[in-house]
Coordinates of N, CA, C and O in Angstrom, one line a residue:
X1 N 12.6 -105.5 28.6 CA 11.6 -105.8 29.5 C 10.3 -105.1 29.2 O 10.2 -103.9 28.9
X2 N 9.3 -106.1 29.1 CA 7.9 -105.2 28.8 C 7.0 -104.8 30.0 O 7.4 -105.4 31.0
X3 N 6.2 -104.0 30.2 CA 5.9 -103.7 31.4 C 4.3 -103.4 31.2 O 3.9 -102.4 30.7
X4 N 3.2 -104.6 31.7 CA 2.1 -104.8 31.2 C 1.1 -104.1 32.4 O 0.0 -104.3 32.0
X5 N 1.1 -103.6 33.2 CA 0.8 -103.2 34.1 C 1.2 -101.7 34.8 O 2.4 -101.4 34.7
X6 N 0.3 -100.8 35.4 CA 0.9 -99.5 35.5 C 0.4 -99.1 36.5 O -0.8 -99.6 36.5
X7 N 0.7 -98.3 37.6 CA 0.4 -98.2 39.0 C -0.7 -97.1 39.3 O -0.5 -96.0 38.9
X8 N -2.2 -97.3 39.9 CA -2.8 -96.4 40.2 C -2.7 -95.2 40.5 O -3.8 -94.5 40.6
X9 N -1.4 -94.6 40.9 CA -1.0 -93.2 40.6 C -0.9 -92.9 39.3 O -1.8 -92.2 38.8
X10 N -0.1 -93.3 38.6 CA 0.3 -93.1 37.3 C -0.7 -92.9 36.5 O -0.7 -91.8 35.9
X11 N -2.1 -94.1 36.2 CA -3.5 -94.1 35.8 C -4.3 -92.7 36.0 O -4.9 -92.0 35.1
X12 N -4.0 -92.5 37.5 CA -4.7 -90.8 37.9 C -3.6 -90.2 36.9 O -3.8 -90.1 35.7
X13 N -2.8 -89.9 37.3 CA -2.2 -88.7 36.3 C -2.4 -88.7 34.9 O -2.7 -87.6 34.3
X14 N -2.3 -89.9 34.3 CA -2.6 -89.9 32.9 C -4.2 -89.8 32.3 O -4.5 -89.5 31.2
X15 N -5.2 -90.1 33.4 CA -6.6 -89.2 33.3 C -6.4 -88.2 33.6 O -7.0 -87.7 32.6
X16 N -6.0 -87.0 34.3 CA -5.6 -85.9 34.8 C -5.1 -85.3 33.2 O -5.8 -84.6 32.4
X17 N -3.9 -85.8 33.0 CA -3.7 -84.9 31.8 C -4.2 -85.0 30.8 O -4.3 -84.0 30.1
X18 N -4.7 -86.2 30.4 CA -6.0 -86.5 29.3 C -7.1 -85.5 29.2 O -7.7 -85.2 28.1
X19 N -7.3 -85.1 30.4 CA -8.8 -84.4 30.5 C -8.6 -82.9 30.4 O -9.4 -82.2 29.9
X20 N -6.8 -82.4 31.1 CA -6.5 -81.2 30.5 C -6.4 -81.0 29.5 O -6.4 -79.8 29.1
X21 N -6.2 -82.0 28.7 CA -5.8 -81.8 27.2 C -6.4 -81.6 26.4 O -6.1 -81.0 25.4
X22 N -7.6 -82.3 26.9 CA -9.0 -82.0 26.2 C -9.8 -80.7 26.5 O -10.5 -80.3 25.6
X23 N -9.7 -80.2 27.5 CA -10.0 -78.7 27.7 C -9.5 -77.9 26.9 O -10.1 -77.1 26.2
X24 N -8.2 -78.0 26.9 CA -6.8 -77.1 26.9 C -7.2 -77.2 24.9 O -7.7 -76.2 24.4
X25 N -7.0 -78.1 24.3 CA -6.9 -78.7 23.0 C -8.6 -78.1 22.6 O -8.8 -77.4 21.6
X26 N -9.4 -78.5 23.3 CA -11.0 -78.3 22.8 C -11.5 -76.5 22.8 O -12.4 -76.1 22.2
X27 N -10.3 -75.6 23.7 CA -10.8 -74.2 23.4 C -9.9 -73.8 22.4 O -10.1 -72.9 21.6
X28 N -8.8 -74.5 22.5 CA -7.9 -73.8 21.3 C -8.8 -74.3 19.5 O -9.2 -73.6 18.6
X29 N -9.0 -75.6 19.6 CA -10.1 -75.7 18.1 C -11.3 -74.9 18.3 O -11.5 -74.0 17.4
X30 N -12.5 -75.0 19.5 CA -13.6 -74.3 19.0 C -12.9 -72.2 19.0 O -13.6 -71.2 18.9
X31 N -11.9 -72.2 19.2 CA -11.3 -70.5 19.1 C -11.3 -70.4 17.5 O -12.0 -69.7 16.8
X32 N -10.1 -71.3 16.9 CA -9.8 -71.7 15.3 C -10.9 -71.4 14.4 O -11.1 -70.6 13.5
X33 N -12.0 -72.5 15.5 CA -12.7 -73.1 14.7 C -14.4 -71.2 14.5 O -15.3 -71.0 13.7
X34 N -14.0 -70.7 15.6 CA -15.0 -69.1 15.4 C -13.9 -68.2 14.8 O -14.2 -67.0 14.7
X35 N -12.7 -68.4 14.6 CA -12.3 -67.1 13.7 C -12.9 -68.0 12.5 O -14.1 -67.9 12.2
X36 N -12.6 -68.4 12.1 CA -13.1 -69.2 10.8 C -14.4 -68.9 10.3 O -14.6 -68.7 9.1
X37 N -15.4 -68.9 11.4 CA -16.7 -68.4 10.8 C -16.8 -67.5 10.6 O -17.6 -67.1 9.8
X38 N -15.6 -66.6 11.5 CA -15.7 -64.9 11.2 C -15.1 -64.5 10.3 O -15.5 -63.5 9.7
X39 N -14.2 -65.1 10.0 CA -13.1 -64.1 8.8 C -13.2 -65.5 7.4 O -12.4 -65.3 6.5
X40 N -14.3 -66.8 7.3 CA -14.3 -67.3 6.5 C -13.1 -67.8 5.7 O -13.3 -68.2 4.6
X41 N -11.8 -67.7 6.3 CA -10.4 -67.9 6.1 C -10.4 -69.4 6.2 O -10.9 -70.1 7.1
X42 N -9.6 -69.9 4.8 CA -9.9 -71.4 5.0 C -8.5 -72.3 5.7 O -8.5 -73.5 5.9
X43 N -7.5 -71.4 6.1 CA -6.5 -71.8 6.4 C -6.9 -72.1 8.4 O -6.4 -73.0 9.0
X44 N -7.9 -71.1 8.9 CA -8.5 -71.4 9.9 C -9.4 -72.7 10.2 O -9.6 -73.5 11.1
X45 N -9.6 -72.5 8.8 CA -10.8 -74.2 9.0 C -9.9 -75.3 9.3 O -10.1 -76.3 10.1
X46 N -8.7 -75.2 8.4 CA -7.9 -76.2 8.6 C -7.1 -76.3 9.8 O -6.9 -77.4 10.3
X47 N -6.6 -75.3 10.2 CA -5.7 -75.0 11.7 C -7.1 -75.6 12.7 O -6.8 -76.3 13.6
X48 N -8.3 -75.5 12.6 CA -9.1 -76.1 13.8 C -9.8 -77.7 13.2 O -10.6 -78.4 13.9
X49 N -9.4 -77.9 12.3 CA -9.5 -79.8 12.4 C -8.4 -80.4 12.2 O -8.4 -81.6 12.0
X50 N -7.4 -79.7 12.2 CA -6.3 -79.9 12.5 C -5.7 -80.3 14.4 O -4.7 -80.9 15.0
X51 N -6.7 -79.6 14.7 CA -6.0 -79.6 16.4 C -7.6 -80.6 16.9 O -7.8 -80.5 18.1
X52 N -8.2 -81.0 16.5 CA -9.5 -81.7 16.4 C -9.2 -82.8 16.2 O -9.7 -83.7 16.9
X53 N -8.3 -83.3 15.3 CA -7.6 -84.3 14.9 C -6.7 -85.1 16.4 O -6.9 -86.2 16.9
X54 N -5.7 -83.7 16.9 CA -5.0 -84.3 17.9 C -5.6 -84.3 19.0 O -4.9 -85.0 19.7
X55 N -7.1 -83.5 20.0 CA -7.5 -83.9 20.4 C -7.9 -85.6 20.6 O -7.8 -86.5 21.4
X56 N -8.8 -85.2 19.1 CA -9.4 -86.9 19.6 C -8.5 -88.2 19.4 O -8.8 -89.4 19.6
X57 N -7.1 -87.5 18.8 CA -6.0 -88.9 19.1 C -5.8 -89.3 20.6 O -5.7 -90.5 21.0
X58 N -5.6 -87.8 21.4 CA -4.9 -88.3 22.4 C -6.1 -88.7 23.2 O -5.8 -89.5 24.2
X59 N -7.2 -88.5 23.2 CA -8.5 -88.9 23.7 C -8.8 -90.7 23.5 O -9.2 -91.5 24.3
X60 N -8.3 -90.7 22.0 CA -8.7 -92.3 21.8 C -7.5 -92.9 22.3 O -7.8 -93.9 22.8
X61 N -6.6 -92.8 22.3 CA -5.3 -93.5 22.7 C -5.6 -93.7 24.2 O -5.6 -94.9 24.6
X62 N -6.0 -92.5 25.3 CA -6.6 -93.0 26.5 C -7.1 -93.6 26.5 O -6.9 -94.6 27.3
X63 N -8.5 -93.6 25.4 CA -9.9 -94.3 25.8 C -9.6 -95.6 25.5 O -10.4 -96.4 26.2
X64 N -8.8 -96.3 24.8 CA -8.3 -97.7 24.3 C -7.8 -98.4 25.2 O -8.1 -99.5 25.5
X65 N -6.7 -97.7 26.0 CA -6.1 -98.2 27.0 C -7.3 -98.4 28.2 O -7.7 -99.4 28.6
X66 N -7.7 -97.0 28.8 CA -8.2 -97.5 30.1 C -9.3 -98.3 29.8 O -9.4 -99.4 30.4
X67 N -10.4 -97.8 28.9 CA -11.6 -98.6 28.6 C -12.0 -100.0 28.2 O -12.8 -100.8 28.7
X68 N -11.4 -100.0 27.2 CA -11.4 -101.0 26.6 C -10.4 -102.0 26.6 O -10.5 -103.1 26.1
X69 N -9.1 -101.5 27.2 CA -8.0 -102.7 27.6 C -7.4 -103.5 26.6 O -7.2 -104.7 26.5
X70 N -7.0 -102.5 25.6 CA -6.5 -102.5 24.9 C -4.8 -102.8 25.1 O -4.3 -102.0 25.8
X71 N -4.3 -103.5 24.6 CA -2.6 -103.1 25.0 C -2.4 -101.6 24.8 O -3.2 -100.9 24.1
X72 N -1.2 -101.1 25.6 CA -0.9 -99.7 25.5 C -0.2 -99.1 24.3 O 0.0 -98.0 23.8
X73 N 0.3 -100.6 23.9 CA 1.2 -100.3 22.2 C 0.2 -99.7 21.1 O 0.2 -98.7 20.4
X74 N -1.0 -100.8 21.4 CA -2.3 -99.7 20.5 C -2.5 -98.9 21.0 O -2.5 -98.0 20.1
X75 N -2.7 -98.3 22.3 CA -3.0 -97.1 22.3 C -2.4 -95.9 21.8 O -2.9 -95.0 21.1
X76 N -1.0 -96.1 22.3 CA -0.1 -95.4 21.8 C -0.4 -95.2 20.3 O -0.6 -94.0 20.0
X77 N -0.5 -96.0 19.3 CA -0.2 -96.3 18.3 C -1.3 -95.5 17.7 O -1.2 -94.6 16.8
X78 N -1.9 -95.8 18.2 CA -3.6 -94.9 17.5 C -3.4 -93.4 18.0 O -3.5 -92.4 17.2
X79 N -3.2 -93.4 19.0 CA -2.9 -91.8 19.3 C -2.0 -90.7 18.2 O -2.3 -89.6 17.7
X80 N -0.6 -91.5 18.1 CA 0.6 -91.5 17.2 C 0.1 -90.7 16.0 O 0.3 -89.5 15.7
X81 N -0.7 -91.7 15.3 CA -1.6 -91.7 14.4 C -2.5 -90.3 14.0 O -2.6 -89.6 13.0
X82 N -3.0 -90.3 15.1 CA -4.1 -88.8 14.9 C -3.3 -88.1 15.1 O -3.1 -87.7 14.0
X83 N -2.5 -87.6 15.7 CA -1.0 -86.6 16.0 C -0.9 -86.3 14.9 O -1.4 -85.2 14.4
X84 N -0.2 -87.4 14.3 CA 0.4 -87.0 13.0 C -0.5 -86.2 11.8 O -0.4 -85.2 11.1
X85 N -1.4 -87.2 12.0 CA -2.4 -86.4 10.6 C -2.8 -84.9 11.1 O -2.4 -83.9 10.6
X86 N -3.3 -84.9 11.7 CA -3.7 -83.0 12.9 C -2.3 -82.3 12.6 O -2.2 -81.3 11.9
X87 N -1.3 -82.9 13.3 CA -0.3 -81.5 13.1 C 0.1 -81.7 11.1 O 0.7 -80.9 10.4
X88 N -0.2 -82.3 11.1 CA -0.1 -82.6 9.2 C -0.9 -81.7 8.4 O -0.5 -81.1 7.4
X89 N -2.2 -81.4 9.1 CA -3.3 -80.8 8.6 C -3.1 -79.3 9.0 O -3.4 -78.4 8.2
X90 N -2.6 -79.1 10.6 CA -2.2 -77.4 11.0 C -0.8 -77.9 9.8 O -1.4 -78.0 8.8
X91 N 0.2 -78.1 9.6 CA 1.2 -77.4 9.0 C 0.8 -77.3 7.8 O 1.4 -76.4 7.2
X92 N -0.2 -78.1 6.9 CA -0.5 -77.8 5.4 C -1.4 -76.1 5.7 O -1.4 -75.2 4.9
X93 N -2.3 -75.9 7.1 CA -2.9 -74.8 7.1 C -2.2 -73.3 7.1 O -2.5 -72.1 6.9
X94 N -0.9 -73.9 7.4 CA -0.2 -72.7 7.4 C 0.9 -72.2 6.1 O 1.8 -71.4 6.1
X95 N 0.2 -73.0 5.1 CA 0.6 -72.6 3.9 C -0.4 -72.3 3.0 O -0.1 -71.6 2.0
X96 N -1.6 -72.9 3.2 CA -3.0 -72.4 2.5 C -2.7 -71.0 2.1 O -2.8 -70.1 3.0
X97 N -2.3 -70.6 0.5 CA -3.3 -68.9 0.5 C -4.1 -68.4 0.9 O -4.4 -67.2 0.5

């Protein structure tokens, strides 16, 4: 069963957590992203476009769906997507010399 429609609670919540995520996700990269200026560590540079990455997945995966009305399979899909490559990018940072 596919299920093309989603209930105005559900909508709130899923802006709700979108927007913590983006807080939550946006101080953890700009933190990454100032030890890096400080200690010039390139494994830092990478650990904060790394989580930059998965911010703006799960940001565009929202913004597809609610905005643009997008099916939610793309949203999903595109989100999926920046996930992958971000936490792809923190785990190559955590092997950087």
């Amino acid at each position: 069963m596919v299920h093309t429609t989603v209930d105005a609670e559900v909508q709130l919540a899923v802006a709700v957590v979108k927007t913590l995520i983006l807080v939550v996700g946006g101080s953890v990269t700009l933190l990454a992203y100032r030890a890096y200026r400080r200690t010039r560590d390139r494994s830092l540079q990478l650990l904060s476009a790394g989580f930059a990455f998965i911010v703006v997945g799960v940001l565009l995966g929202g913004f597809t769906f609610e905005i643009l009305m997008v099916d939610i399979g793309v949203g999903i899909l595109i989100e999926s997507l920046f996930v992958l490559v971000g936490l792809s990018v923190v785990a190559y940072s955590l092997r950087v010399p």
